Coordinates of C-alpha atoms and ligand atoms in Angstrom, one line a residue:
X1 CA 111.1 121.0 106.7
X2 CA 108.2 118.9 107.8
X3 CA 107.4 115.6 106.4
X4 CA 104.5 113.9 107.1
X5 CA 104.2 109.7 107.7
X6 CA 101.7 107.9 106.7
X7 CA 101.9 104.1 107.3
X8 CA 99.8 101.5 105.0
X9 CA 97.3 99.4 106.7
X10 CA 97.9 97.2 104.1
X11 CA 100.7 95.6 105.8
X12 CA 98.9 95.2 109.3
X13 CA 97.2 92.3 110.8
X14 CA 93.6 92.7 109.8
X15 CA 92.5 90.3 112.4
X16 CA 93.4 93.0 114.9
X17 CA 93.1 95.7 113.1
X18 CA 91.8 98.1 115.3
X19 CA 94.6 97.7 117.6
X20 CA 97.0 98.1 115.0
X21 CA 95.4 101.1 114.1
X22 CA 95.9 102.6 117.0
X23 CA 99.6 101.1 117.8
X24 CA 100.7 104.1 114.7
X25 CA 99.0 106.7 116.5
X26 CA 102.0 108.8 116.4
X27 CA 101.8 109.1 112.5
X28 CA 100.5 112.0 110.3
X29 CA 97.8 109.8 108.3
X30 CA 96.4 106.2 108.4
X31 CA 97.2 105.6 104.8
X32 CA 93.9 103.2 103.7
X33 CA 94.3 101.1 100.6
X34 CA 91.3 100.6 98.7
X35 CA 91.5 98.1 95.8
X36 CA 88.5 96.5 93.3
X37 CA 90.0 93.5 92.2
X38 CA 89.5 95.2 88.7
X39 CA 91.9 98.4 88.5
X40 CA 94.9 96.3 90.6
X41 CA 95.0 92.4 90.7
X42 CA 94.2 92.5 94.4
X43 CA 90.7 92.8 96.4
X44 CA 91.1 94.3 99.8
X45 CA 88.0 96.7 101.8
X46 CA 85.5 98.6 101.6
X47 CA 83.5 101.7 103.0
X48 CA 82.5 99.8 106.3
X49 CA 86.0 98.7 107.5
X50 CA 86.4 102.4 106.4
X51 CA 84.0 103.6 109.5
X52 CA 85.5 101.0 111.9
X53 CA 89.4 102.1 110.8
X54 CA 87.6 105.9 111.6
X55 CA 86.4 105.0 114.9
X56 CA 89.7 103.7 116.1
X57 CA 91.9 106.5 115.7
X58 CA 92.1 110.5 115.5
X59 CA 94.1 110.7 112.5
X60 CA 93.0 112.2 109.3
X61 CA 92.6 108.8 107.2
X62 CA 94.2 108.9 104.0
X63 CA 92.4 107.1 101.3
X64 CA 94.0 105.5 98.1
X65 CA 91.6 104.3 96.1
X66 CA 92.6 101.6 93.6
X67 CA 89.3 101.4 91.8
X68 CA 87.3 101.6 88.4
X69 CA 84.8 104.1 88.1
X70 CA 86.0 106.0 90.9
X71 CA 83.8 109.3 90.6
X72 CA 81.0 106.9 91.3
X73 CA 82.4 105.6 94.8
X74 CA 83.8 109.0 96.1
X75 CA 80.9 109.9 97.5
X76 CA 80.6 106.7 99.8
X77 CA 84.4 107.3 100.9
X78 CA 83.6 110.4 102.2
X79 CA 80.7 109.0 104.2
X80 CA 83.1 106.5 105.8
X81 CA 85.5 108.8 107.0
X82 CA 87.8 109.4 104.6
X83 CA 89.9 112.9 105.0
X84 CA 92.0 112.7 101.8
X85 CA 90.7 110.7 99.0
X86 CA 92.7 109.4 96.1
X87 CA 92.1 109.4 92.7
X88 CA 94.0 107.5 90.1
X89 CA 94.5 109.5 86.4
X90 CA 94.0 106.1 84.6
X91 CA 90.7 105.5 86.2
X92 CA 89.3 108.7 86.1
X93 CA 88.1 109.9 82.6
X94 CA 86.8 113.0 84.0
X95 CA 89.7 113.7 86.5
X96 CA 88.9 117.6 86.9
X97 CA 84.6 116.6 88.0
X98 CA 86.0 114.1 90.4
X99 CA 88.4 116.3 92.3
X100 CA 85.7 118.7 92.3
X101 CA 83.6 116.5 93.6
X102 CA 86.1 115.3 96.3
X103 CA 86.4 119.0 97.2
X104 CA 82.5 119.7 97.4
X105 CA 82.2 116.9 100.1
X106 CA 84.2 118.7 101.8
X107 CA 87.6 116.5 101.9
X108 CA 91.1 116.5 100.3
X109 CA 91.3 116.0 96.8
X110 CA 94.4 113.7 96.0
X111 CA 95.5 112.8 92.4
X112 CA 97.5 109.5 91.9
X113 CA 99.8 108.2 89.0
X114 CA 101.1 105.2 88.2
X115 CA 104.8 104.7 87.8
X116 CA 104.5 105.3 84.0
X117 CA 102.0 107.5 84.2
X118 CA 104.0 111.1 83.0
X119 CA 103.4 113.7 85.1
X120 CA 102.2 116.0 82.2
X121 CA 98.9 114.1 82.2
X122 CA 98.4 116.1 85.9
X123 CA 99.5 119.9 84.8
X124 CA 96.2 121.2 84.0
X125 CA 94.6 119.4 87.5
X126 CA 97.8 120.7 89.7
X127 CA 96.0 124.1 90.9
X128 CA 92.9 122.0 92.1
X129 CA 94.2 119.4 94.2
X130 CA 95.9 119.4 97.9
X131 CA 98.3 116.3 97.3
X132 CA 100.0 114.6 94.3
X133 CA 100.6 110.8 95.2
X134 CA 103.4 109.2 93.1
X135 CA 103.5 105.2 93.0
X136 CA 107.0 104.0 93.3
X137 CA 105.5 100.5 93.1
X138 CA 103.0 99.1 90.3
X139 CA 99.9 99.0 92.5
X140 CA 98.1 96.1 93.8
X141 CA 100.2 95.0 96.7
X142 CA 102.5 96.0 99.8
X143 CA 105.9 94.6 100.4
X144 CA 107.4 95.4 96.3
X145 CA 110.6 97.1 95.9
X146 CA 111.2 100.8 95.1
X147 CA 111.1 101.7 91.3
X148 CA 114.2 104.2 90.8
X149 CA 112.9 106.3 87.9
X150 CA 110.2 107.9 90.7
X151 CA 113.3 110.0 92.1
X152 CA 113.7 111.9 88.8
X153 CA 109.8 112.5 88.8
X154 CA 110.0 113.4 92.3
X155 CA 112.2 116.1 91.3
X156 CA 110.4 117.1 88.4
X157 CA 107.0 117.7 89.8
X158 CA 109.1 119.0 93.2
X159 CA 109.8 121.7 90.0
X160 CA 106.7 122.1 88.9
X161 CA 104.7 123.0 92.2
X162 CA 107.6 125.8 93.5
X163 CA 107.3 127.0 89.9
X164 CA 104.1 127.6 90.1
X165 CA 104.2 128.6 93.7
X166 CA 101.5 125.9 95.0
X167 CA 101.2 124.4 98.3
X168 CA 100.5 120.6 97.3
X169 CA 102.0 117.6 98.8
X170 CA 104.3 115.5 97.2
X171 CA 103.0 111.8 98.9
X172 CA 105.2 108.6 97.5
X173 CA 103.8 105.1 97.5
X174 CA 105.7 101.7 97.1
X175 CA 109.0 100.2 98.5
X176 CA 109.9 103.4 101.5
X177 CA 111.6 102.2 104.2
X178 CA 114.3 103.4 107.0
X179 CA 117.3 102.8 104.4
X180 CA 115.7 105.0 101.2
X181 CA 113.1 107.7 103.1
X182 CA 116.2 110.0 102.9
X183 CA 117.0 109.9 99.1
X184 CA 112.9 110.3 98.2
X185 CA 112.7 113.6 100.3
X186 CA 115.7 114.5 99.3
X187 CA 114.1 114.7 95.9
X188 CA 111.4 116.8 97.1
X189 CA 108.9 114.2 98.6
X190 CA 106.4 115.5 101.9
X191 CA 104.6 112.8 102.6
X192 CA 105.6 109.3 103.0
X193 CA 103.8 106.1 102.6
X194 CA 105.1 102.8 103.8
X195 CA 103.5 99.6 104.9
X196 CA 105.7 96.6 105.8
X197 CA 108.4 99.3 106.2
X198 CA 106.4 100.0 109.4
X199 CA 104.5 97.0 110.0
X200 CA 107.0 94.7 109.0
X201 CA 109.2 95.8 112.0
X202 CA 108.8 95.8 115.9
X203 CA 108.5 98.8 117.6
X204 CA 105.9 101.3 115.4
X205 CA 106.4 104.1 117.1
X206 CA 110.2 104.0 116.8
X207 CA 110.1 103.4 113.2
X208 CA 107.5 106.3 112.6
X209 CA 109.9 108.8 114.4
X210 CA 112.6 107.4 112.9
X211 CA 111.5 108.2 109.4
X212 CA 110.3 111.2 110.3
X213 CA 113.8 112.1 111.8
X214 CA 115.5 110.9 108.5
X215 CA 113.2 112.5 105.5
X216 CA 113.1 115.9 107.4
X217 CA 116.9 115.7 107.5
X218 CA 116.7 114.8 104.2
X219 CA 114.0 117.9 103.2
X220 CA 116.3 120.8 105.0
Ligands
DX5_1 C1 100.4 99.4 96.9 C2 99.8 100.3 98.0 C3 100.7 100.8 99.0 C4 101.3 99.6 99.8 C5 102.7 100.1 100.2 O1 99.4 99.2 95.9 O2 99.2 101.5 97.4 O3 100.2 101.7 99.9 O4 100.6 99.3 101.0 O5 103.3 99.0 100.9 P1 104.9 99.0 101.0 O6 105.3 100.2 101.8 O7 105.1 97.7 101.8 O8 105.5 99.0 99.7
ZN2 ZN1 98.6 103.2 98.8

């Protein structure tokens, strides 16, 4: 079964960023980390290194935003070149408008939960979105280690989508890396995130099929 990578920008050199853009051309997503300084401790970019991340590559750019008052930036995101955009439940009061609105501009409505966030706050949202992104790190910053409780929720919302027969992506955010991809597809993840798990070694392109190789194993 196919799983999808999607390395974290976060975790590149931003004064070459560009060129590390490209060097994980052989990926599934650019995964984008947007972050306000207000919903995470941590400040990182904006809409116009959005457009210049855009212009560098072909890949459909997966955008996690991190923000308050998200429903009033969506709109910009989508401007910049955003394919999927990410939604947090805890700060979006008016979840179902905002993945409608994601969907109306013509992109991929995402919906993400923190790692206590319980996955019944999503069930009434599940039919409307194209991707469910579990953290498996508090959010705010690359390089933290893998929370173990997001393999059980893995599994449950794995549940809960063939249940209801849906076609949404499980994406999992936080800590994945060559040694644990296996264990969080296993569990029924389709899309992986990781940042210094791909940046943090060598040879990109390696690493990318590598963890491909090992969470489709993992998925069949
Ligand atoms: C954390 C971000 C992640 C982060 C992952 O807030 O959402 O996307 O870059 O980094 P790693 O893979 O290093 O945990
Ligand atoms: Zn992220």
């Amino acid at each position: 079964m196919q799983v999808k990578i999607a390395p974290s920008i976060l975790s590149a050199d931003f004064g070459r960023l560009a060129e590390e853009v490209r060097a994980i051309g052989t990926a599934d997503y650019v995964h984008v980390d947007v972050m306000d300084g207000h919903f995470v401790p941590n400040l990182t970019i904006g809409p116009i290194v959005i457009e210049a991340v855009k212009r560098a590559t072909n890949l459909p750019l997966d955008v996690h935003l991190m923000i308050e008052d998200a429903e009033r930036w969506v709109g910009a995101y989508a401007k910049a070149g955003a394919d999927l955009i990410g939604v947090h439940v805890e700060a979006a009061p008016h979840l179902h408008r905002t993945l409608g609105q994601i969907r109306d501009l013509g992109k991929k409505p995402c919906v993400v939960l923190n790692p206590a966030t319980p996955l019944e706050s999503i069930q009434y949202v599940l039919g409307d979105v194209a991707q469910v992104l579990l953290m498996s790190v508090n959010p705010g910053f690359g390089g933290q280690k893998f929370i173990p409780s997001a393999l059980d929720k893995i599994a449950k919302l794995r549940r809960m989508i063939d249940e209801r027969g849906l076609a949404v992506d499980i994406e999992v955010d936080g800590g994945i890396n060559l040694d644990n991809i296996a264990e969080v597809c296993a569990a029924g993840a389709t899309v992986i995130v990781s940042g210094s798990g791909v940046y943090g070694t060598k040879d990109y392109a390696t690493t990318i099929a590598e963890l491909r190789k090992r969470g489709e194993a993992a998925r069949s």
